[in-house]
Coordinates of C-alpha atoms in Angstrom, one line a residue:
X1161 CA 28.4 6.4 16.1
X1162 CA 26.6 3.0 16.1
X1163 CA 27.7 -0.3 14.8
X1164 CA 25.3 -3.1 14.2
X1165 CA 27.0 -6.5 14.2
X1166 CA 25.6 -9.9 13.5
X1167 CA 22.3 -10.0 15.4
X1168 CA 21.6 -13.7 15.8
X1169 CA 22.5 -14.8 19.3
X1170 CA 22.9 -11.2 20.4
X1171 CA 21.3 -9.8 23.6
X1172 CA 17.9 -8.3 23.5
X1173 CA 19.4 -4.8 22.9
X1174 CA 21.1 -6.1 19.8
X1175 CA 18.0 -7.7 18.5
X1176 CA 16.0 -4.4 19.0
X1177 CA 18.8 -2.6 17.2
X1178 CA 18.3 -4.8 14.2
X1179 CA 14.6 -4.0 14.2
X1180 CA 15.0 -0.2 14.3
X1181 CA 18.0 0.2 11.9
X1182 CA 17.2 2.2 8.9
X1183 CA 18.7 2.4 5.4
X1184 CA 19.5 5.5 3.4
X1185 CA 17.3 7.0 0.8
X1186 CA 19.2 5.8 -2.2
X1187 CA 21.8 3.2 -1.2
X1188 CA 24.7 2.6 -3.5
X1189 CA 23.7 -1.0 -4.1
X1190 CA 20.4 0.1 -5.7
X1191 CA 22.4 2.1 -8.3
X1192 CA 24.8 -0.7 -9.2
X1193 CA 24.8 -2.0 -12.7
X1194 CA 22.1 -4.6 -13.3
X1195 CA 19.9 -3.5 -10.5
X1196 CA 18.1 -0.6 -12.3
X1197 CA 14.7 -1.0 -13.9
X1198 CA 14.0 0.8 -17.2
X1199 CA 12.4 4.2 -16.9
X1200 CA 9.7 4.0 -19.5
X1201 CA 6.4 4.9 -17.8
X1202 CA 4.5 8.1 -18.4
X1203 CA 1.6 9.7 -16.5
X1204 CA -0.9 8.0 -18.9
X1205 CA 0.7 4.6 -18.1
X1206 CA 0.4 5.3 -14.4
X1207 CA -3.3 6.2 -14.6
X1208 CA -4.0 3.1 -16.6
X1209 CA -2.2 0.9 -14.0
X1210 CA -3.9 2.7 -11.1
X1211 CA -7.5 2.7 -12.5
X1212 CA -7.1 -0.9 -13.7
X1213 CA -5.8 -2.2 -10.4
X1214 CA -8.5 -0.3 -8.4
X1215 CA -11.7 -0.9 -10.4
X1216 CA -12.2 -4.7 -9.9
X1217 CA -15.4 -6.5 -10.3
X1218 CA -16.4 -5.4 -6.8
X1219 CA -18.3 -2.4 -8.1
X1220 CA -20.5 -4.7 -10.1
X1221 CA -21.6 -6.5 -6.8
X1222 CA -21.1 -3.9 -4.1
X1223 CA -23.8 -1.7 -5.5
X1224 CA -26.4 -4.4 -4.7
X1225 CA -25.1 -5.8 -1.4
X1226 CA -24.2 -2.4 0.3
X1227 CA -27.4 -0.6 -0.9
X1228 CA -29.7 -3.5 0.1
X1229 CA -28.2 -4.2 3.5
X1230 CA -26.5 -1.0 4.7
X1231 CA -27.2 2.3 2.9
X1232 CA -30.2 2.3 0.6
X1233 CA -30.1 5.0 -2.1
X1234 CA -27.4 6.8 0.0
X1235 CA -24.7 4.4 -1.3
X1236 CA -23.4 7.3 -3.4
X1237 CA -22.5 9.2 -0.3
X1238 CA -20.8 6.1 1.1
X1239 CA -18.6 5.8 -2.0
X1240 CA -17.8 9.5 -1.6
X1241 CA -16.8 9.2 2.1
X1242 CA -14.8 6.0 1.3
X1243 CA -13.0 7.9 -1.5
X1244 CA -12.1 10.7 0.8
X1245 CA -10.7 8.3 3.4
X1246 CA -8.7 6.5 0.7
X1247 CA -7.5 9.9 -0.5
X1248 CA -5.8 10.5 2.9
X1249 CA -3.6 7.6 2.3
X1250 CA -3.1 8.6 -1.3
X1251 CA -1.7 12.0 -0.3
X1252 CA 0.8 10.3 2.1
X1253 CA 1.9 7.9 -0.6
X1254 CA 2.3 10.8 -3.1
X1255 CA 4.9 12.6 -1.0
X1256 CA 6.9 9.5 -0.2
X1257 CA 6.8 8.3 -3.8
X1258 CA 8.2 11.6 -4.9
X1259 CA 10.9 11.7 -2.3
X1260 CA 11.9 8.0 -2.6
X1261 CA 11.1 6.9 -6.2
X1262 CA 12.4 3.4 -5.8
X1263 CA 10.6 0.0 -6.1
X1264 CA 9.1 -1.4 -2.9
X1265 CA 6.3 1.1 -2.2
X1266 CA 5.3 1.0 1.5
X1267 CA 8.0 -1.5 2.4
X1268 CA 10.7 0.9 1.1
X1269 CA 9.2 3.9 2.8
X1270 CA 8.9 2.0 6.1
X1271 CA 12.6 0.9 5.9
X1272 CA 13.7 4.5 5.4
X1273 CA 11.6 6.1 8.1
X1274 CA 10.6 3.5 10.7
X1275 CA 13.0 0.6 10.7
X1276 CA 13.9 -2.8 9.4
X1277 CA 11.4 -4.7 11.7
X1278 CA 8.4 -2.7 10.6
X1279 CA 9.6 -2.8 6.9
X1280 CA 9.8 -6.6 7.0
X1281 CA 6.3 -6.8 8.5
X1282 CA 4.9 -4.6 5.8
X1283 CA 6.7 -6.4 3.0
X1284 CA 5.7 -9.8 4.2
X1285 CA 2.1 -8.7 4.6
X1286 CA 2.1 -7.2 1.1
X1287 CA 3.3 -10.6 -0.3
X1288 CA 0.2 -12.2 1.3
X1289 CA -2.1 -9.4 0.0
X1290 CA -1.0 -9.6 -3.6
X1291 CA -0.9 -13.4 -3.6
X1292 CA -4.4 -14.0 -2.1
X1293 CA -5.8 -11.0 -4.0
X1294 CA -4.5 -12.3 -7.3
X1295 CA -5.8 -15.8 -6.7
X1296 CA -9.2 -14.6 -5.7
X1297 CA -9.5 -12.4 -8.7
X1298 CA -8.4 -15.2 -11.0
X1299 CA -11.0 -17.6 -9.6
X1300 CA -13.7 -15.0 -10.1
X1301 CA -13.1 -14.8 -13.8
X1302 CA -14.4 -18.3 -14.7
X1303 CA -18.0 -17.8 -13.3
X1304 CA -18.2 -14.4 -15.1
X1305 CA -17.0 -15.9 -18.4
X1306 CA -19.7 -18.6 -18.0
X1307 CA -22.4 -15.9 -18.2
X1308 CA -21.6 -15.5 -21.9
X1309 CA -23.1 -19.0 -22.3
X1310 CA -26.1 -18.5 -20.1
X1311 CA -24.5 -19.6 -16.8
X1312 CA -22.6 -22.7 -15.8
X1313 CA -25.6 -24.9 -16.3
X1314 CA -25.6 -24.0 -20.0
X1315 CA -22.0 -25.0 -20.6
X1316 CA -20.8 -28.3 -22.1
X1317 CA -21.2 -31.2 -19.7
X1318 CA -17.5 -31.4 -18.7
X1319 CA -16.9 -27.7 -18.0
X1320 CA -19.4 -27.2 -15.2
X1321 CA -17.8 -30.2 -13.5
X1322 CA -14.5 -28.6 -13.6
X1323 CA -15.8 -25.2 -12.5
X1324 CA -17.9 -26.8 -9.8
X1325 CA -15.1 -28.4 -7.8
X1326 CA -12.1 -27.0 -6.0
X1327 CA -9.7 -26.9 -8.8
X1328 CA -10.0 -24.2 -11.5
X1329 CA -7.5 -24.8 -14.3
X1330 CA -8.8 -21.8 -16.3
X1331 CA -7.8 -19.5 -13.5
X1332 CA -4.3 -20.9 -13.4
X1333 CA -4.0 -20.6 -17.2
X1334 CA -5.0 -17.0 -17.1
X1335 CA -2.5 -16.2 -14.4
X1336 CA 0.3 -17.7 -16.5
X1337 CA -0.9 -15.6 -19.5
X1338 CA -0.8 -12.4 -17.4
X1339 CA 2.6 -13.4 -16.0
X1340 CA 4.0 -13.9 -19.5
X1341 CA 2.8 -10.4 -20.5
X1342 CA 4.4 -8.9 -17.4
X1343 CA 7.7 -10.5 -18.3
X1344 CA 7.9 -8.8 -21.7
X1345 CA 8.6 -5.4 -20.2
X1346 CA 6.9 -2.6 -18.2
X1347 CA 5.8 -0.6 -21.2
X1348 CA 4.2 -3.6 -22.8
X1349 CA 2.5 -4.5 -19.5
X1350 CA 1.2 -1.0 -19.1
X1351 CA -0.1 -1.0 -22.7
X1352 CA -2.0 -4.2 -22.1
X1353 CA -3.4 -2.8 -18.9
X1354 CA -4.4 0.4 -20.7
X1355 CA -6.4 -1.5 -23.3
X1356 CA -8.2 -3.8 -20.8
X1357 CA -8.9 -0.8 -18.5
X1358 CA -10.3 1.2 -21.4
X1359 CA -12.8 -1.6 -22.3
X1360 CA -13.9 -1.7 -18.6
X1361 CA -14.3 2.1 -18.4
X1362 CA -16.3 2.1 -21.6
X1363 CA -18.6 -0.6 -20.1
X1364 CA -19.1 1.5 -17.0
X1365 CA -19.8 4.6 -19.1
X1366 CA -22.4 2.6 -21.0
X1367 CA -24.1 1.7 -17.7
X1368 CA -24.1 5.4 -16.7
X1369 CA -25.4 6.7 -20.0
X1370 CA -27.9 4.0 -20.9
X1371 CA -29.1 3.7 -17.3
X1372 CA -29.4 7.5 -17.0
X1373 CA -31.5 7.5 -20.1
X1374 CA -33.9 4.9 -18.8
X1375 CA -33.9 6.6 -15.4
X1376 CA -35.0 9.9 -16.8
X1377 CA -37.7 8.2 -18.8
X1378 CA -39.1 6.4 -15.7
X1379 CA -38.7 9.3 -13.3
X1380 CA -36.0 7.4 -11.2
X1381 CA -38.5 5.1 -9.5
X1382 CA -35.7 3.5 -7.4
X1383 CA -35.4 6.6 -5.2
X1384 CA -39.1 6.5 -4.3
X1385 CA -39.0 4.2 -1.3
X1386 CA -40.7 4.3 2.1
X1387 CA -37.5 5.0 4.0
X1388 CA -36.5 7.9 1.8
X1389 CA -32.9 8.6 0.9
X1390 CA -31.5 7.4 4.2
X1391 CA -33.5 4.3 5.2
X1392 CA -30.7 3.0 7.4
X1393 CA -29.8 6.4 8.8
X1394 CA -26.3 8.0 9.1
X1395 CA -24.9 4.9 10.8
X1396 CA -25.8 2.8 7.8
X1397 CA -24.0 5.3 5.5
X1398 CA -20.9 5.1 7.7
X1399 CA -21.0 1.3 7.8
X1400 CA -21.4 1.3 4.0
X1401 CA -18.4 3.6 3.7
X1402 CA -16.3 1.1 5.6
X1403 CA -17.3 -1.6 3.1
X1404 CA -16.9 0.6 0.1
X1405 CA -13.4 1.7 1.3
X1406 CA -11.9 -1.6 0.1
X1407 CA -13.1 -0.9 -3.5
X1408 CA -10.4 1.8 -3.6
X1409 CA -7.6 -0.5 -2.8
X1410 CA -5.2 -0.7 -5.7
X1411 CA -3.9 2.8 -6.3
X1412 CA -0.8 1.8 -4.3
X1413 CA 0.2 -0.3 -7.3
X1414 CA 1.2 3.0 -9.0
X1415 CA 3.9 3.6 -6.3
X1416 CA 5.4 0.1 -6.8
X1417 CA 6.5 1.2 -10.3
X1418 CA 8.1 4.5 -9.0
X1419 CA 11.5 3.4 -10.2
X1420 CA 10.3 2.9 -13.7
X1421 CA 8.7 6.4 -14.1
X1422 CA 10.4 8.8 -16.4
X1423 CA 9.6 11.9 -14.3
X1424 CA 8.5 10.6 -10.9
X1425 CA 8.4 14.0 -9.1
X1426 CA 5.7 15.2 -11.5
X1427 CA 4.0 12.1 -12.7
X1428 CA 3.5 10.0 -9.6
X1429 CA 1.3 12.4 -7.7
X1430 CA -0.8 13.0 -10.9
X1431 CA -1.1 9.3 -11.5
X1432 CA -2.2 8.5 -8.0
X1433 CA -4.6 11.4 -7.7
X1434 CA -6.2 11.0 -11.2
X1435 CA -6.6 7.3 -10.7
X1436 CA -8.3 7.7 -7.3
X1437 CA -10.5 10.5 -8.6
X1438 CA -11.5 8.6 -11.7
X1439 CA -12.5 5.6 -9.7
X1440 CA -14.5 7.7 -7.2
X1441 CA -16.5 9.5 -9.9
X1442 CA -17.3 6.2 -11.7
X1443 CA -18.3 4.5 -8.5
X1444 CA -20.6 7.3 -7.5
X1445 CA -22.2 7.7 -11.0
X1446 CA -22.8 3.9 -11.5
X1447 CA -24.3 3.5 -8.0
X1448 CA -26.5 6.6 -8.4
X1449 CA -27.9 5.3 -11.8
X1450 CA -28.4 1.7 -10.8
X1451 CA -30.1 2.6 -7.5
X1452 CA -32.4 4.9 -9.4
X1453 CA -33.5 2.2 -11.8
X1454 CA -34.7 -0.4 -9.2
X1455 CA -35.5 0.1 -5.5
X1456 CA -32.6 -1.1 -3.4
X1457 CA -34.7 -3.8 -1.7
X1458 CA -35.5 -5.3 -5.1
X1459 CA -31.9 -5.5 -6.3
X1460 CA -30.3 -8.9 -6.9
X1461 CA -27.2 -8.8 -4.6
X1462 CA -25.2 -11.1 -6.9
X1463 CA -25.9 -9.3 -10.3
X1464 CA -27.4 -5.9 -9.4
X1465 CA -26.5 -4.1 -12.6
X1466 CA -27.5 -6.8 -15.0
X1467 CA -30.8 -7.5 -13.1
X1468 CA -31.6 -3.7 -13.1
X1469 CA -31.3 -3.6 -16.9
X1470 CA -33.1 -6.9 -17.3
X1471 CA -36.1 -5.5 -15.3
X1472 CA -36.6 -3.1 -18.2
X1473 CA -36.4 -5.8 -20.9
X1474 CA -32.8 -4.9 -21.8
X1475 CA -31.4 -8.5 -21.5
X1476 CA -28.8 -7.7 -24.2
X1477 CA -27.2 -5.3 -21.8
X1478 CA -26.2 -8.3 -19.7
X1479 CA -23.4 -9.1 -22.2
X1480 CA -22.0 -5.6 -22.0
X1481 CA -22.1 -5.7 -18.2
X1482 CA -20.4 -9.1 -18.2
X1483 CA -17.7 -7.8 -20.6
X1484 CA -17.1 -5.0 -18.1
X1485 CA -16.9 -7.4 -15.2
X1486 CA -14.5 -9.7 -17.0
X1487 CA -12.2 -7.0 -18.1
X1488 CA -12.3 -5.4 -14.7
X1489 CA -11.1 -8.7 -13.2
X1490 CA -8.4 -9.1 -15.8
X1491 CA -7.1 -5.5 -15.1
X1492 CA -7.3 -6.2 -11.4
X1493 CA -5.3 -9.4 -11.9
X1494 CA -2.5 -7.5 -13.7
X1495 CA -2.6 -4.8 -11.0
X1496 CA -2.3 -7.6 -8.4
X1497 CA 0.6 -9.5 -9.9
X1498 CA 2.6 -6.4 -11.1
X1499 CA 3.6 -5.0 -7.7
X1500 CA 4.6 -8.2 -6.0
X1501 CA 7.8 -9.0 -8.0
X1502 CA 9.0 -5.4 -7.2
X1503 CA 8.3 -5.9 -3.5
X1504 CA 10.3 -9.1 -3.6
X1505 CA 13.1 -7.4 -5.6
X1506 CA 13.3 -4.5 -3.1
X1507 CA 13.5 -6.9 -0.2
X1508 CA 16.2 -9.0 -1.9
X1509 CA 18.2 -5.8 -2.7
X1510 CA 18.3 -5.1 1.0
X1511 CA 19.5 -8.6 1.7
X1512 CA 16.3 -9.7 3.5
X1513 CA 15.5 -12.3 0.8
X1514 CA 17.8 -14.3 -1.5
X1515 CA 19.4 -12.4 -4.3
X1516 CA 17.5 -14.6 -6.8
X1517 CA 14.5 -12.2 -6.5
X1518 CA 16.6 -9.1 -7.3
X1519 CA 17.8 -10.2 -10.7
X1520 CA 16.8 -7.9 -13.5
X1521 CA 16.5 -9.2 -17.0
X1522 CA 19.0 -7.4 -19.3
X1523 CA 16.7 -7.4 -22.3
X1524 CA 13.3 -6.6 -20.8
X1525 CA 14.6 -4.7 -17.7
X1526 CA 12.0 -6.2 -15.4
X1527 CA 12.5 -8.7 -12.5
X1528 CA 11.6 -11.8 -14.6
X1529 CA 12.6 -14.4 -12.0
X1530 CA 10.5 -12.7 -9.3
X1531 CA 7.6 -12.3 -11.8
X1532 CA 7.7 -16.0 -12.8
X1533 CA 7.9 -17.1 -9.1
X1534 CA 5.0 -14.9 -8.3
X1535 CA 2.9 -16.2 -11.2
X1536 CA 3.6 -19.8 -10.3
X1537 CA 2.6 -19.2 -6.6
X1538 CA -0.6 -17.4 -7.5
X1539 CA -1.5 -19.9 -10.2
X1540 CA -1.1 -22.7 -7.7
X1541 CA -3.4 -20.9 -5.2
X1542 CA -6.0 -20.1 -7.9
X1543 CA -5.9 -23.7 -9.2
X1544 CA -6.1 -25.6 -6.0
X1545 CA -7.8 -23.5 -3.4
X1546 CA -11.1 -21.8 -2.9
X1547 CA -9.7 -18.6 -1.4
X1548 CA -13.1 -16.9 -0.7
X1549 CA -12.7 -17.5 3.0
X1550 CA -9.2 -16.0 2.9
X1551 CA -9.9 -12.8 1.0
X1552 CA -10.3 -10.9 4.3
X1553 CA -6.6 -11.4 4.8
X1554 CA -5.9 -9.3 1.8
X1555 CA -7.2 -6.2 3.6
X1556 CA -4.7 -6.7 6.4
X1557 CA -1.7 -6.1 4.2
X1558 CA -3.3 -3.1 2.6
X1559 CA -4.3 -1.4 5.8
X1560 CA -1.0 -2.1 7.5
X1561 CA 0.8 -0.5 4.6
X1562 CA -1.5 2.5 4.6
X1563 CA -0.9 2.9 8.3
X1564 CA 2.9 2.6 8.0
X1565 CA 3.0 5.2 5.2
X1566 CA 1.1 7.7 7.4
X1567 CA 3.4 7.1 10.3
X1568 CA 6.4 7.5 8.0
X1569 CA 5.1 10.9 7.0
X1570 CA 5.1 12.0 10.6
X1571 CA 8.6 10.7 11.2
X1572 CA 9.9 12.3 8.0
X1573 CA 8.5 15.7 8.9
X1574 CA 9.4 15.7 12.6
X1575 CA 12.2 13.3 13.3
X1576 CA 13.9 12.3 10.1
X1577 CA 17.0 10.1 10.3
X1578 CA 19.9 12.1 11.8
X1579 CA 22.6 9.5 11.1
X1580 CA 24.1 8.3 7.8
X1581 CA 25.9 5.1 6.8
X1582 CA 29.6 5.5 6.1
X1583 CA 30.6 1.8 5.8
X1584 CA 28.5 -1.2 4.6
X1585 CA 28.5 -4.1 4.3
X1586 CA 32.0 -5.6 4.5
X1587 CA 32.7 -6.9 8.0
X1588 CA 36.5 -6.7 8.0
X1589 CA 36.7 -3.2 6.6
X1590 CA 34.0 -2.1 8.9
X1591 CA 35.9 -3.4 11.9
X1592 CA 39.0 -1.5 10.8
X1593 CA 37.0 1.7 10.1
X1594 CA 35.3 1.4 13.4
X1595 CA 38.6 1.1 15.3
X1596 CA 40.2 4.0 13.6
X1597 CA 37.0 6.1 13.8
X1598 CA 36.8 5.5 17.6
X1599 CA 40.4 6.5 18.1
X1600 CA 40.0 9.8 16.2
X1601 CA 36.4 10.8 16.6
X1602 CA 37.0 12.4 20.0
X1603 CA 39.4 15.0 18.6
X1604 CA 36.9 16.0 15.9
X1605 CA 34.0 16.2 18.2
X1606 CA 35.8 18.6 20.5
X1607 CA 35.6 21.3 17.9
X1608 CA 33.0 23.9 18.1
X1609 CA 30.2 22.2 16.0
X1610 CA 27.6 24.5 17.5
X1611 CA 29.1 27.4 15.7
X1612 CA 29.9 25.6 12.5
X1613 CA 26.8 23.5 12.0
X1614 CA 24.0 25.0 14.1
X1615 CA 23.9 28.7 13.3
X1616 CA 20.1 29.0 13.9
X1617 CA 19.2 26.5 16.5
X1618 CA 20.9 25.4 19.7
X1619 CA 21.9 21.8 19.7
X1620 CA 20.3 21.1 23.0
X1621 CA 17.0 22.7 21.9
X1622 CA 16.9 20.6 18.7
X1623 CA 17.5 17.4 20.7
X1624 CA 14.6 18.3 23.0
X1625 CA 12.4 19.1 20.1
X1626 CA 13.1 15.7 18.5
X1627 CA 12.4 13.9 21.7
X1628 CA 9.2 15.8 22.2
X1629 CA 8.1 15.0 18.7
X1630 CA 9.0 11.3 19.0
X1631 CA 7.0 11.0 22.2
X1632 CA 4.0 12.9 20.7
X1633 CA 3.9 10.5 17.7
X1634 CA 4.1 7.6 20.0
X1635 CA 1.3 9.0 22.2
X1636 CA -0.9 9.6 19.1
X1637 CA -0.4 6.1 17.9
X1638 CA -1.2 4.6 21.3
X1639 CA -4.3 6.9 21.6
X1640 CA -5.5 5.8 18.1
X1641 CA -5.1 2.1 19.1
X1642 CA -7.0 2.6 22.4
X1643 CA -9.8 4.6 20.8
X1644 CA -10.2 2.2 17.8
X1645 CA -10.3 -0.9 20.1
X1646 CA -12.8 0.7 22.5
X1647 CA -15.1 1.9 19.8
X1648 CA -15.0 -1.5 18.1
X1649 CA -15.4 -3.8 21.1
X1650 CA -18.9 -5.3 21.5
X1651 CA -18.5 -7.1 24.8
X1652 CA -17.2 -4.2 26.9
X1653 CA -19.8 -2.5 29.2
X1654 CA -20.8 1.0 28.1
X1655 CA -19.1 2.9 30.9
X1656 CA -15.6 1.4 30.5
X1657 CA -16.0 1.8 26.8
X1658 CA -16.7 5.5 27.1
X1659 CA -13.8 5.9 29.5
X1660 CA -11.3 4.2 27.1
X1661 CA -12.6 6.2 24.2
X1662 CA -12.1 9.4 26.2
X1663 CA -8.6 8.4 27.2
X1664 CA -7.7 7.6 23.6
X1665 CA -9.2 10.8 22.4
X1666 CA -7.3 12.8 24.9
X1667 CA -4.1 11.1 24.0
X1668 CA -4.7 11.9 20.3
X1669 CA -5.6 15.5 20.9
X1670 CA -2.6 16.0 23.2
X1671 CA -0.1 14.5 20.8
X1672 CA -1.6 16.5 17.9
X1673 CA -1.5 19.7 19.8
X1674 CA 2.2 19.3 20.5
X1675 CA 3.0 18.3 16.9
X1676 CA 1.1 21.3 15.6
X1677 CA 2.9 23.7 17.9
X1678 CA 6.5 22.6 17.5
X1679 CA 8.6 23.2 14.4
X1680 CA 9.1 20.5 11.7
X1681 CA 12.6 19.3 11.2
X1682 CA 14.6 21.3 8.6
X1683 CA 16.2 18.0 7.4
X1684 CA 12.9 17.1 5.8
X1685 CA 13.7 19.7 3.1
X1686 CA 16.7 17.7 1.9
X1687 CA 15.4 14.1 2.6
X1688 CA 15.5 12.2 -0.7
X1689 CA 14.5 13.8 -3.9
X1690 CA 13.3 17.4 -3.6
X1691 CA 10.9 19.5 -5.6
X1692 CA 8.0 17.0 -5.6
X1693 CA 4.6 16.9 -4.0
X1694 CA 4.2 17.6 -0.3
X1695 CA 1.4 16.1 1.8
X1696 CA -0.8 19.0 3.1
X1697 CA -2.2 19.5 6.6
X1698 CA 0.5 17.7 8.5
X1699 CA 0.2 16.4 11.2
X1700 CA -3.7 16.3 11.0
X1701 CA -4.1 14.4 7.8
X1702 CA -1.6 11.6 8.6
X1703 CA -3.2 11.1 12.0
X1704 CA -6.7 10.9 10.5
X1705 CA -5.3 8.4 8.0
X1706 CA -3.9 6.3 10.9
X1707 CA -7.2 6.5 12.8
X1708 CA -9.3 5.3 9.8
X1709 CA -7.0 2.5 8.9
X1710 CA -6.5 1.3 12.5
X1711 CA -10.3 1.2 13.0
X1712 CA -10.8 -0.8 9.8
X1713 CA -8.0 -3.2 10.8
X1714 CA -9.5 -3.9 14.2
X1715 CA -12.9 -4.6 12.6
X1716 CA -11.7 -7.3 10.2
X1717 CA -12.7 -9.9 12.7
X1718 CA -10.9 -12.4 15.0
X1719 CA -11.0 -15.2 12.4
X1720 CA -9.1 -13.1 9.9
X1721 CA -6.5 -12.1 12.4
X1722 CA -6.0 -15.7 13.5
X1723 CA -5.3 -16.7 9.9
X1724 CA -3.1 -13.7 9.4
X1725 CA -1.1 -14.4 12.5
X1726 CA 0.0 -17.8 11.1
X1727 CA 1.4 -16.0 8.1
X1728 CA 3.1 -13.4 10.3
X1729 CA 4.7 -16.0 12.5
X1730 CA 6.1 -17.7 9.4
X1731 CA 7.5 -14.3 8.4
X1732 CA 9.1 -13.8 11.8
X1733 CA 10.9 -17.1 11.5
X1734 CA 12.1 -16.3 8.0
X1735 CA 13.4 -12.9 9.2
X1736 CA 15.1 -14.4 12.3
X1737 CA 16.9 -17.2 10.4
X1738 CA 17.6 -15.4 7.1
X1739 CA 16.7 -11.8 6.8
X1740 CA 18.3 -10.5 10.0
X1741 CA 21.6 -12.3 9.3
X1742 CA 21.8 -11.3 5.6
X1743 CA 20.6 -7.7 5.8
X1744 CA 23.0 -5.2 4.1
X1745 CA 22.9 -3.3 7.4
X1746 CA 24.3 -6.1 9.5
X1747 CA 27.8 -4.5 9.6
X1748 CA 26.8 -0.9 8.8
X1749 CA 28.7 1.9 10.6
X1750 CA 26.7 5.0 11.3
X1751 CA 27.7 8.6 12.0
X1752 CA 25.7 11.8 12.8
X1753 CA 24.6 13.7 9.7
X1754 CA 26.3 16.9 11.1
X1755 CA 29.7 15.1 10.7
X1756 CA 28.9 13.7 7.2
X1757 CA 30.7 16.5 5.3
X1758 CA 33.7 16.8 7.7
X1759 CA 36.9 16.3 5.7
X1760 CA 38.6 14.6 8.7
X1761 CA 35.8 12.0 8.8
X1762 CA 36.2 11.0 5.2
X1763 CA 40.0 10.7 5.6
X1764 CA 39.4 8.3 8.5
X1765 CA 36.9 6.2 6.5
X1766 CA 39.1 6.1 3.5

């Protein structure tokens, strides 16, 4: 049995205890009246949310920049590789979303499997991701809208002045409009997202069909270049894949609505999978068509698709492409604002943030207060800041969340929580329970639990298996970090770099071998909701996911990490002075799962 008391001012061991304490799958507080969100989402709604949040205006620009600078005509392969890499994370998300269909996404999963410290880090990083991402998308809509008038220079005299300086009132107004839509209810929000996403997909299909028609008539002249299909080689394709990977960020918005899905065990995996597959197919087809129309070196990096059609005299197509870009940005803005109130709500439910953020509107059954607070914050950023230099910080939250979810899968399969909460969070009653429990637990524990609870496995063997699995997971994570750092470092001599890469590779292979040879924990079969999707190829798939995401994290650049560190330091202070003290697990009393159903235990607790 463990008891976590108030952590502020405690010794280092008590502080570490706060960081690793884990909540239960479905705590009682989450089921209390007034805390439940309305279950109204179907699989079609989830696909609309996922596709809309994923397909931003990036595809309208990436085709030009990546093909021209990194891949050439092989950008289609880069999109495919990036889609497969994103699919690794999607499979991990799908299992956890089915087992734990509550709001909070990666924050919630990390809290269940890893601990409060990592969960806070993920939740705090996701707040940064959605805030900066939403502000960046909002500010990108104004220049695209100006294209309807022939560009900013063709607008009325006062508008270019407004658009040309730091403030962007139109971006803030649009954020408030989207916020208002999200406050009306989750079904209404998904309907709006579905309509906007449909317009965007139709625009992309027009690009594919019309561009394909022109391409067949002109014999795909874009592919006839001196360097062939791989002018930048395999390394260029891989570098392009790293860039294209971020165009798949957004499918995790589906998991943030898990608590509002009518049939989460069936619909969440389908929603995640179909969303990602749809985006991958559209990206590949659009890039293949556009690159075939114009040689990659002749593409305009700012407006590659519009310029490709204009080169064939189809200037009218610019308007359709612009409609697609604007609707893609609007859909991405909805997908960026929608998850954040649910992240805030989940953190507030657990006591890590003020209860203000966990309030659910009785009429619309959505966290209206959190949604309004999120909208105001993003609107202020979009209005007053040019966030272009900060958009790299958005990737940190995404990649950290992807990594934490993959680690959570390994923990869930091999070392799931073996203790349960029997009293929380009343301090006085907890102290009483703890005293009585300590006086009587010895008598209960002297009984022959081996015969009663461990009919198939020896208790000592199971403890050794868990310890071996825990160390293997730790060795794999350490090996991934060493390998990714050594492979990314530019100033390290070649020999030390190879040595470090070798050491990291050996650590990964050693840990993987042990995990592949030992049995997975039987408790995984009863953890959370059962009967849903299971991530395949464990432990290989989650480890590959960790490796990909860690490598991308390290390559974000020192400037990005310095800026992110400032945000993370603020988060640490908020956790130390508020979250750690107000967590619902502050006075939780734990007991081993093997004793959970013991009648004598429940008599002591009651």
